[in-house]
Amino acid sequence: MSNNSNTIAAILAGAAVGAAIGILLAPDKGSNTRAKIKESLGDTANNLKDSLEASSEVLREKFASATENLDGTFDELLSNVSHKTEEVISFLESKLADLKTQNAKYQK
């Protein structure tokens, strides 16, 4: 994810620098050149904003998905622990019954 963001930022920065150099070297009036630079910077800012919003949305979706997975895993763990607890109680009850039977034999 970070690699994609870095790549997008590098591409946008390269495009802005290239556009600025091209505008500065083109034979045009200073006011036109400044207007073109301002427009280019505005476009770059908008592209960067769009890129950040898209990355932010992807992160939100991944976080929501991870939270859902964690909730499901936690619920499953609780269910397993509850099931195991019932198994342990049943085992202990059967052992207690066996001990009572043995004790009854010794009492006779």
Short mmCIF file of C-alpha atoms in Angstrom, two decimals:
data_model
loop_
_atom_site.label_atom_id
_atom_site.label_comp_id
_atom_site.label_asym_id
_atom_site.label_seq_id
_atom_site.Cartn_x
_atom_site.Cartn_y
_atom_site.Cartn_z
CA MET A 1 0.00 0.00 0.00
CA SER A 2 2.73 2.44 0.97
CA ASN A 3 4.68 1.50 -2.15
CA ASN A 4 1.68 2.38 -4.36
CA SER A 5 1.27 5.73 -2.60
CA ASN A 6 4.96 6.51 -3.02
CA THR A 7 4.79 5.59 -6.70
CA ILE A 8 1.74 7.79 -7.29
CA ALA A 9 3.34 10.70 -5.44
CA ALA A 10 6.56 10.32 -7.47
CA ILE A 11 4.65 10.25 -10.75
CA LEU A 12 2.66 13.34 -9.82
CA ALA A 13 5.76 15.20 -8.67
CA GLY A 14 7.58 14.26 -11.88
CA ALA A 15 4.66 15.42 -13.99
CA ALA A 16 4.51 18.74 -12.14
CA VAL A 17 8.25 19.35 -12.49
CA GLY A 18 8.16 18.41 -16.18
CA ALA A 19 5.20 20.68 -16.85
CA ALA A 20 6.83 23.55 -14.97
CA ILE A 21 10.10 23.19 -16.89
CA GLY A 22 8.26 22.96 -20.19
CA ILE A 23 6.25 26.08 -19.45
CA LEU A 24 9.30 28.04 -18.28
CA LEU A 25 11.27 27.20 -21.41
CA ALA A 26 8.43 27.91 -23.85
CA PRO A 27 8.47 31.30 -25.50
CA ASP A 28 5.45 33.03 -24.01
CA LYS A 29 4.56 36.17 -22.06
CA GLY A 30 5.32 36.12 -18.33
CA SER A 31 1.67 36.51 -17.36
CA ASN A 32 0.71 33.54 -19.53
CA THR A 33 3.55 31.48 -18.10
CA ARG A 34 2.52 32.30 -14.53
CA ALA A 35 -1.09 31.40 -15.32
CA LYS A 36 0.01 28.09 -16.81
CA ILE A 37 2.19 27.33 -13.76
CA LYS A 38 -0.67 28.19 -11.43
CA GLU A 39 -3.03 25.95 -13.41
CA SER A 40 -0.50 23.13 -13.44
CA LEU A 41 0.01 23.39 -9.67
CA GLY A 42 -3.77 23.40 -9.16
CA ASP A 43 -4.12 20.26 -11.29
CA THR A 44 -1.32 18.56 -9.40
CA ALA A 45 -2.88 19.49 -6.05
CA ASN A 46 -6.24 18.12 -7.19
CA ASN A 47 -4.63 14.89 -8.41
CA LEU A 48 -2.77 14.52 -5.13
CA LYS A 49 -5.97 15.18 -3.16
CA ASP A 50 -7.84 12.56 -5.22
CA SER A 51 -5.01 10.08 -4.70
CA LEU A 52 -4.99 10.67 -0.94
CA GLU A 53 -8.77 10.29 -0.75
CA ALA A 54 -8.61 7.01 -2.67
CA SER A 55 -5.81 5.70 -0.44
CA SER A 56 -7.72 6.79 2.64
CA GLU A 57 -10.83 4.96 1.45
CA VAL A 58 -8.83 1.79 0.80
CA LEU A 59 -7.34 1.99 4.29
CA ARG A 60 -10.80 2.49 5.83
CA GLU A 61 -12.11 -0.56 3.98
CA LYS A 62 -9.15 -2.70 5.04
CA PHE A 63 -9.49 -1.57 8.65
CA ALA A 64 -13.21 -2.36 8.63
CA SER A 65 -12.52 -5.78 7.13
CA ALA A 66 -9.81 -6.49 9.69
CA THR A 67 -12.15 -5.44 12.51
CA GLU A 68 -14.87 -7.78 11.22
CA ASN A 69 -12.37 -10.64 10.95
CA LEU A 70 -11.15 -9.98 14.48
CA ASP A 71 -14.71 -9.93 15.82
CA GLY A 72 -15.46 -13.23 14.07
CA THR A 73 -12.27 -14.82 15.36
CA PHE A 74 -13.00 -13.64 18.89
CA ASP A 75 -16.55 -15.04 18.76
CA GLU A 76 -15.22 -18.35 17.45
CA LEU A 77 -12.63 -18.48 20.23
CA LEU A 78 -15.30 -17.85 22.87
CA SER A 79 -17.46 -20.57 21.37
CA ASN A 80 -14.57 -23.04 21.41
CA VAL A 81 -13.69 -22.18 25.00
CA SER A 82 -17.32 -22.62 26.03
CA HIS A 83 -17.47 -25.98 24.26
CA LYS A 84 -14.23 -27.14 25.88
CA THR A 85 -15.50 -26.02 29.29
CA GLU A 86 -18.58 -28.21 28.85
CA GLU A 87 -16.33 -31.14 27.89
CA VAL A 88 -14.17 -30.65 31.01
CA ILE A 89 -17.24 -30.44 33.26
CA SER A 90 -18.70 -33.63 31.73
CA PHE A 91 -15.37 -35.42 32.17
CA LEU A 92 -15.11 -34.32 35.82
CA GLU A 93 -18.70 -35.36 36.51
CA SER A 94 -18.04 -38.84 35.08
CA LYS A 95 -14.87 -39.18 37.17
CA LEU A 96 -16.78 -38.07 40.28
CA ALA A 97 -19.44 -40.69 39.57
CA ASP A 98 -16.72 -43.33 39.20
CA LEU A 99 -15.15 -42.26 42.50
CA LYS A 100 -18.52 -42.41 44.23
CA THR A 101 -19.04 -45.93 42.89
CA GLN A 102 -15.60 -47.00 44.09
CA ASN A 103 -16.18 -45.38 47.45
CA ALA A 104 -19.51 -47.22 47.79
CA LYS A 105 -17.71 -50.53 47.15
CA TYR A 106 -15.14 -49.76 49.85
CA GLN A 107 -17.87 -48.77 52.31
CA LYS A 108 -19.48 -52.24 52.11
#
